[in-house]
mmCIF file with all atom_site columns, C-alpha atoms in Angstrom:
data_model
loop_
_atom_site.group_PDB
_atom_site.id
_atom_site.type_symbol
_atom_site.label_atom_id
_atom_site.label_alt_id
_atom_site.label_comp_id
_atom_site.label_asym_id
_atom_site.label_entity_id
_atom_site.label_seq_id
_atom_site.pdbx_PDB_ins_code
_atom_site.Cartn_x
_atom_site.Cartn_y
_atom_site.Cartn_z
_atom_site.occupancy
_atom_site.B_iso_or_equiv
_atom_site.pdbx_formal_charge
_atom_site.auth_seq_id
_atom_site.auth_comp_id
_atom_site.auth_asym_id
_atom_site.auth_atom_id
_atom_site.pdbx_PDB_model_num
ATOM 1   C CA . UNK S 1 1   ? -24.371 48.463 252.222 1.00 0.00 ? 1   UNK S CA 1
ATOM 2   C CA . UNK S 1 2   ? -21.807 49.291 249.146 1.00 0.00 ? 2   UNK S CA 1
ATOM 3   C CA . UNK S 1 3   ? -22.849 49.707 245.711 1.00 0.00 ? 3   UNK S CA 1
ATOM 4   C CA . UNK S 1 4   ? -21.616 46.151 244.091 1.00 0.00 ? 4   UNK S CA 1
ATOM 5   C CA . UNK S 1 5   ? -22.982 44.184 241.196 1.00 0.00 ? 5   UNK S CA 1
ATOM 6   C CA . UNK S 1 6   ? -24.723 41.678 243.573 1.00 0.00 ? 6   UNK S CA 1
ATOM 7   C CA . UNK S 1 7   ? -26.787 44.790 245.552 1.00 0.00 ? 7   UNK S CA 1
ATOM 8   C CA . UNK S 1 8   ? -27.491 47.326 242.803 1.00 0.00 ? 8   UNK S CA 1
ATOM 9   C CA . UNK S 1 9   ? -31.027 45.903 242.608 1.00 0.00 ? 9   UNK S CA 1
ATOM 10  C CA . UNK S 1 10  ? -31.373 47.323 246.375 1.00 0.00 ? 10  UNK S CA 1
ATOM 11  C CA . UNK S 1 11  ? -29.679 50.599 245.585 1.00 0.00 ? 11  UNK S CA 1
ATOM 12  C CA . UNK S 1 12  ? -31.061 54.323 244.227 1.00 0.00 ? 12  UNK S CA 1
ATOM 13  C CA . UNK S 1 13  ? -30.496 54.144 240.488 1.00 0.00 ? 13  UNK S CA 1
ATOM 14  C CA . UNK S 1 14  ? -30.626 57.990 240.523 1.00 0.00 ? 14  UNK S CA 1
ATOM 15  C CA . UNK S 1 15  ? -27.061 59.894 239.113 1.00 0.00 ? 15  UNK S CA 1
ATOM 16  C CA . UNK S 1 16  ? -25.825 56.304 237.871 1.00 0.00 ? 16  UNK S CA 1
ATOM 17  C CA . UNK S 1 17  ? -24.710 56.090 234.056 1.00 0.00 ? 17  UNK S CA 1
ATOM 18  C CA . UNK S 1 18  ? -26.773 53.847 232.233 1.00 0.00 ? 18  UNK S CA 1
ATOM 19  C CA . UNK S 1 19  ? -26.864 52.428 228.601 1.00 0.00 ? 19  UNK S CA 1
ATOM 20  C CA . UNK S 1 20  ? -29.293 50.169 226.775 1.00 0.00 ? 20  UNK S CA 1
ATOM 21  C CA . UNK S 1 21  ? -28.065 47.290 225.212 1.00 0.00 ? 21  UNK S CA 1
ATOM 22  C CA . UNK S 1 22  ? -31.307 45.204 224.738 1.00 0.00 ? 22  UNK S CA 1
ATOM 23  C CA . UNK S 1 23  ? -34.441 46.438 224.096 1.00 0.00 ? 23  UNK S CA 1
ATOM 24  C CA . UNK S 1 24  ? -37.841 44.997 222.744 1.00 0.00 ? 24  UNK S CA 1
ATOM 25  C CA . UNK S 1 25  ? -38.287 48.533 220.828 1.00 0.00 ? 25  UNK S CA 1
ATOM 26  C CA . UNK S 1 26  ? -35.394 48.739 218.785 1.00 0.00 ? 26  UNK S CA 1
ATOM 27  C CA . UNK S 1 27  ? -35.429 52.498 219.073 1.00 0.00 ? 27  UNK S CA 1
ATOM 28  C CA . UNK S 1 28  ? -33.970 52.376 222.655 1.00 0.00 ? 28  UNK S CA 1
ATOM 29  C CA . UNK S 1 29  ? -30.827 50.623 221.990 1.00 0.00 ? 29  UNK S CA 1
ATOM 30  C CA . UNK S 1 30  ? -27.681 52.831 222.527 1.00 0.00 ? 30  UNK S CA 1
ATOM 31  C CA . UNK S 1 31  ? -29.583 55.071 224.589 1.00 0.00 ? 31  UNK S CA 1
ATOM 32  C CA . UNK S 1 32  ? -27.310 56.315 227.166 1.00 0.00 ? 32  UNK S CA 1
ATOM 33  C CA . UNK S 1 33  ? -26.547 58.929 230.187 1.00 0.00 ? 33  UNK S CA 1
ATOM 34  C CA . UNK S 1 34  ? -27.365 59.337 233.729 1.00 0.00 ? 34  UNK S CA 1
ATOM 35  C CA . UNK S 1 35  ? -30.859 58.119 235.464 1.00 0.00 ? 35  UNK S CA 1
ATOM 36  C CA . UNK S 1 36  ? -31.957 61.096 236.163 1.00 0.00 ? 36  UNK S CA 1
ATOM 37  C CA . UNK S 1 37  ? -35.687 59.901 237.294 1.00 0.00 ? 37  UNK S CA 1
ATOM 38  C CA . UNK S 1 38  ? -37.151 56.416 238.184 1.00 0.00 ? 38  UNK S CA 1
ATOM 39  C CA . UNK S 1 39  ? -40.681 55.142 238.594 1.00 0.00 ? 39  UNK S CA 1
ATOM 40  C CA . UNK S 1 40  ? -42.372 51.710 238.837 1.00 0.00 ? 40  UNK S CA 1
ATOM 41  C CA . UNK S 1 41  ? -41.845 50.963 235.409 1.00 0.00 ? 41  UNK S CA 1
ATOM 42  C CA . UNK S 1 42  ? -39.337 53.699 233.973 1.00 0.00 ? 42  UNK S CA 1
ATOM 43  C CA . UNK S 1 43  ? -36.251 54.941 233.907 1.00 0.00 ? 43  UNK S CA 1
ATOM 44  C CA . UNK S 1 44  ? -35.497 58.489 232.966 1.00 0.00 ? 44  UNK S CA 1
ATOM 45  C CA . UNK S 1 45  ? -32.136 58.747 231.272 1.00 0.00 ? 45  UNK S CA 1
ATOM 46  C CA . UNK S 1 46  ? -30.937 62.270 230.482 1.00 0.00 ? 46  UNK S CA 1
ATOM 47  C CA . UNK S 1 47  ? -27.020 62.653 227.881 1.00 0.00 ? 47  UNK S CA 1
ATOM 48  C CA . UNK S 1 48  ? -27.327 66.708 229.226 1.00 0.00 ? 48  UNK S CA 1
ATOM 49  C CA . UNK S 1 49  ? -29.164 67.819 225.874 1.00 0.00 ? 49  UNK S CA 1
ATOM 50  C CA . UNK S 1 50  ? -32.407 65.653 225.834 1.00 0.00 ? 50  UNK S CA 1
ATOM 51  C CA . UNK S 1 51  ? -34.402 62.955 227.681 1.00 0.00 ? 51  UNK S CA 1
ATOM 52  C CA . UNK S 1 52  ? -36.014 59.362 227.533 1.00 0.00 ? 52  UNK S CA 1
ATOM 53  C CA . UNK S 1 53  ? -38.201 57.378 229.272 1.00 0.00 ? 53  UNK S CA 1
ATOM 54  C CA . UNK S 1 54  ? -37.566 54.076 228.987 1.00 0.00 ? 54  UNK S CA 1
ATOM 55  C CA . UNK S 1 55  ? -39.399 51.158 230.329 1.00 0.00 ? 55  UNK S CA 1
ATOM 56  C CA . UNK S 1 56  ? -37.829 48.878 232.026 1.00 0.00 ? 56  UNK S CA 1
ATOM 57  C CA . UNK S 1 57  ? -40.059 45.615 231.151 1.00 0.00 ? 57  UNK S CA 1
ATOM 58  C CA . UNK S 1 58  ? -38.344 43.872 228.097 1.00 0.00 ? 58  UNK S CA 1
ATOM 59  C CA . UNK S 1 59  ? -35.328 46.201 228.120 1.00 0.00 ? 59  UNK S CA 1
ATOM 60  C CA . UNK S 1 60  ? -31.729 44.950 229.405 1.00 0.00 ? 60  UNK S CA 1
ATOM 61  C CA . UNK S 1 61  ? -29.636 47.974 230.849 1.00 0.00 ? 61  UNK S CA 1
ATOM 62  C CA . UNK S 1 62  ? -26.116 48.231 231.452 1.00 0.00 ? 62  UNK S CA 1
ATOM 63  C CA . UNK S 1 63  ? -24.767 50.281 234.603 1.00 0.00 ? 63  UNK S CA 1
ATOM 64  C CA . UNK S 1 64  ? -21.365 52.358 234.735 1.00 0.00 ? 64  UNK S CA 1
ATOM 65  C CA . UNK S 1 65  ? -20.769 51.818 238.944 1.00 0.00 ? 65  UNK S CA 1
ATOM 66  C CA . UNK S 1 66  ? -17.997 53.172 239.971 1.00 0.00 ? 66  UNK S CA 1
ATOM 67  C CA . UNK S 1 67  ? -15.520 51.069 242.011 1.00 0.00 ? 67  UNK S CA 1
ATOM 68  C CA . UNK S 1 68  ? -14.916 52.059 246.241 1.00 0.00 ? 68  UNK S CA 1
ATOM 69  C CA . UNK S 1 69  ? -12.636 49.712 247.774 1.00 0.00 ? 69  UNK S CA 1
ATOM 70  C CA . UNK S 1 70  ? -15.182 47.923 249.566 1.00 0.00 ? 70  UNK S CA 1
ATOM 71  C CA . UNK S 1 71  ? -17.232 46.886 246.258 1.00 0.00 ? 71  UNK S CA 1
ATOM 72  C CA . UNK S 1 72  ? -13.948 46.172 244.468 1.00 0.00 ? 72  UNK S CA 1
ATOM 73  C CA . UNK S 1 73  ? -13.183 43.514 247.089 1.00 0.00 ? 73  UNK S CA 1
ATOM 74  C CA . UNK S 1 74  ? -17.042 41.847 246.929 1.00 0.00 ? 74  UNK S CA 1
ATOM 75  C CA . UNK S 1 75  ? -16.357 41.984 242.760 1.00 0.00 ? 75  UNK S CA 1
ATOM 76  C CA . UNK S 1 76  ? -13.129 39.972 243.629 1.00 0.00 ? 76  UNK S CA 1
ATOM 77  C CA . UNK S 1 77  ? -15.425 37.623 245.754 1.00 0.00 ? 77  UNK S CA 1
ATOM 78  C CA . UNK S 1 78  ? -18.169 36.884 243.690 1.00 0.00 ? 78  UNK S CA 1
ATOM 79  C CA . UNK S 1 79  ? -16.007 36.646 240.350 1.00 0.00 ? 79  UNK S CA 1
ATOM 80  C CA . UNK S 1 80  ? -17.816 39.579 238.966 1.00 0.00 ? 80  UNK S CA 1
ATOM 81  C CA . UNK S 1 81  ? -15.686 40.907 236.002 1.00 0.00 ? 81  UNK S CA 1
ATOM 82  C CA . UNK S 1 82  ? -14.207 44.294 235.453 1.00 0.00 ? 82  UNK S CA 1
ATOM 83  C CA . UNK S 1 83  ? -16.113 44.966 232.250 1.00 0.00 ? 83  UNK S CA 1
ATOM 84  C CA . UNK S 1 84  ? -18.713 42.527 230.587 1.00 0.00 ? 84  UNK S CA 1
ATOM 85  C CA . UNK S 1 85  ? -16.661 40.814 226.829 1.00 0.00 ? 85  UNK S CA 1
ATOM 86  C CA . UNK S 1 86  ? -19.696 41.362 224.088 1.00 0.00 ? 86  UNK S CA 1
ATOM 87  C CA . UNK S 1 87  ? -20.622 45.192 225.184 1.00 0.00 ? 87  UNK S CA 1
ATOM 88  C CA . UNK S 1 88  ? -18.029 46.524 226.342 1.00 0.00 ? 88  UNK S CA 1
ATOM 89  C CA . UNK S 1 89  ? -15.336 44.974 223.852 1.00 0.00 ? 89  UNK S CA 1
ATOM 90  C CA . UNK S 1 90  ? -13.357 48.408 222.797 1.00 0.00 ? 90  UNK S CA 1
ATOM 91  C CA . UNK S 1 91  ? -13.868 50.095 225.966 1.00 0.00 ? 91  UNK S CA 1
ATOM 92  C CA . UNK S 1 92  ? -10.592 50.893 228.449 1.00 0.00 ? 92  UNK S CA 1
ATOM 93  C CA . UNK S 1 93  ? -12.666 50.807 232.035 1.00 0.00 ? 93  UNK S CA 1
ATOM 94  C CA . UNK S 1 94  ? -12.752 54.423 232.158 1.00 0.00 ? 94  UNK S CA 1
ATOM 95  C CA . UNK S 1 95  ? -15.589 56.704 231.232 1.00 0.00 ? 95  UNK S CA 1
ATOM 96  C CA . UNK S 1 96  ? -16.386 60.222 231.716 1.00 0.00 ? 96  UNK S CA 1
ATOM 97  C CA . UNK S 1 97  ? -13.742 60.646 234.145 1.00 0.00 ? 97  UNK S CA 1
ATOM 98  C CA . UNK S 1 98  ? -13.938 57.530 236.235 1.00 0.00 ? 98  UNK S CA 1
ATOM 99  C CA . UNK S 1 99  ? -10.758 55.861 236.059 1.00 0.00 ? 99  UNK S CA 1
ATOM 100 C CA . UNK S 1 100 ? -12.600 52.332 238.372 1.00 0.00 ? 100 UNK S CA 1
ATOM 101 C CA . UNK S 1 101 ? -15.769 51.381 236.637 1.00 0.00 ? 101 UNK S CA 1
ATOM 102 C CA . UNK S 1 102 ? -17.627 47.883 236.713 1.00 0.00 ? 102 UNK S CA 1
ATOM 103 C CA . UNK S 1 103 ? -20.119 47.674 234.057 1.00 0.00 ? 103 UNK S CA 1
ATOM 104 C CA . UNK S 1 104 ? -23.073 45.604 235.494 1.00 0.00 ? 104 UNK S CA 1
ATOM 105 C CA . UNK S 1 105 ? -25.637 44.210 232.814 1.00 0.00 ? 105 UNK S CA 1
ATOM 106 C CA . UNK S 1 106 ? -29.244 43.952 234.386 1.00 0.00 ? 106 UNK S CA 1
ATOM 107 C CA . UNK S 1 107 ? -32.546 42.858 233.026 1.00 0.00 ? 107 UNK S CA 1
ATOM 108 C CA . UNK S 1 108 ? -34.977 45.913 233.618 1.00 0.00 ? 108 UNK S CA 1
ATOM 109 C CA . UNK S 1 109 ? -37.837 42.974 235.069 1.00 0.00 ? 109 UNK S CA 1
ATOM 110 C CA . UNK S 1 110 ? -35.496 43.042 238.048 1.00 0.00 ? 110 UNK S CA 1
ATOM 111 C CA . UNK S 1 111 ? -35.718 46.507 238.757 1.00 0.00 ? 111 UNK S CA 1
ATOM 112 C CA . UNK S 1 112 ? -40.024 46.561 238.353 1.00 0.00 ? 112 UNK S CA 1
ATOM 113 C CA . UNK S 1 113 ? -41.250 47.685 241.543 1.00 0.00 ? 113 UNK S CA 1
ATOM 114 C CA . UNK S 1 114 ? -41.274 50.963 243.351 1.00 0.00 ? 114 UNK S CA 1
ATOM 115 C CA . UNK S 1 115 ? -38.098 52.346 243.888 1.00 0.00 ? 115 UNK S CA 1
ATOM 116 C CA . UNK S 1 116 ? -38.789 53.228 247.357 1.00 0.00 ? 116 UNK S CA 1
ATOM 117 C CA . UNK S 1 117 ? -39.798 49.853 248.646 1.00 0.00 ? 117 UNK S CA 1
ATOM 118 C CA . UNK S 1 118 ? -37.274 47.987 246.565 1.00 0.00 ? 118 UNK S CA 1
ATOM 119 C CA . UNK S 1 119 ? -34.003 49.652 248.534 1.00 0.00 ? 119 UNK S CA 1
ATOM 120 C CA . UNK S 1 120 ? -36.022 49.829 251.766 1.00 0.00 ? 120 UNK S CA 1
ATOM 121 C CA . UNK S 1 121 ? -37.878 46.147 252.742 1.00 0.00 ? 121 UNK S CA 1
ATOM 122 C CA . UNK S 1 122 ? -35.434 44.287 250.106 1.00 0.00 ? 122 UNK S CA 1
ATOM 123 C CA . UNK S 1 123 ? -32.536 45.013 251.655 1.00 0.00 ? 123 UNK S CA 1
ATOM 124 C CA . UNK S 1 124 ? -31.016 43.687 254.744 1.00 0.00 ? 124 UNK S CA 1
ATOM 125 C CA . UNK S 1 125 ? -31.839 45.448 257.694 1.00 0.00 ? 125 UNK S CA 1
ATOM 126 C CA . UNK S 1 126 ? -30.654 44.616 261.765 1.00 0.00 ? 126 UNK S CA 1
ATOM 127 C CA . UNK S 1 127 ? -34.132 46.241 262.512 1.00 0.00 ? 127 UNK S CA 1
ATOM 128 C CA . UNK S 1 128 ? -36.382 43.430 261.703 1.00 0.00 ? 128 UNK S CA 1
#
C-alpha cells in the first residue's frame, strides 16, 4: 500500500518530517524534524541537535511525504492538494532536498493507538 494522504494513518510515521502547527500547549508550535520515535500517545521529533516529545492528543501535525508515482496519481484522485494554502503559504514544494512533497495536515487523535496495531489490523489485508 503507497504512502498517500488518505493511508498515512495506516503507515510507520518513523523517518517522516513532521511540523506542529496546532497545539493545545503553545510551546509545541513550530516544532519540527523527523519522527524519530512513536508510542501510544507520542511522537518523538528530533531537528539533529535536540529532541521532543510531543503528544499527540490536542496537537494537529503536519507531514512532509514525499511524492512516488503511485501516491501522486491517488493525490490526483482524491483532490488532495500539493501543499495545504494557510501553512504552507511561502513554501516552493521542496524541502530538505525533496523536490515532490505533499504536505498532509493530521489531527494527532487520529494517530492515538499503538503504532503496531494501527498499520497492521487497520489496514487492508487479502489475509482476512
Amino acid at each position: 500500500m503507497p504512502l498517500t494522504p488518505e493511508t498515512l494513518c495506516r503507515h510507520e510515521l518513523n523517518g517522516l518530517r513532521v511540523r506542529v502547527v496546532e497545539s493545545t500547549n503553545p510551546d509545541s508550535v513550530g516544532i519540527g524534524g523527523r519522527v524519530v520515535s512513536e508510542t501510544m500517545r507520542t511522537l518523538v521529533v528530533s531537528d539533529g541537535s535536540r529532541e521532543w516529545r510531543v503528544p499527540k492528543r490536542g496537537t494537529t501535525f503536519e507531514f512532509a511525504l514525499p511524492r512516488t508515482d503511485e501516491a501522486a496519481d491517488a493525490e490526483k484522485a482524491s483532490g488532495t492538494a500539493p501543499e495545504l494554502p494557510s501553512e504552507t503559504a511561502g513554501r516552493t514544494g521542496q524541502s530538505d532536498g525533496c523536490e515532490d512533497v505533499a504536505y498532509v495536515t493530521v489531527d494527532g487523535a487520529r494517530l492515538l493507538s499503538r503504532p503496531a496495531l494501527r498499520t497492521e489490523k487497520a489496514g487492508v489485508s487479502t489475509w482476512r
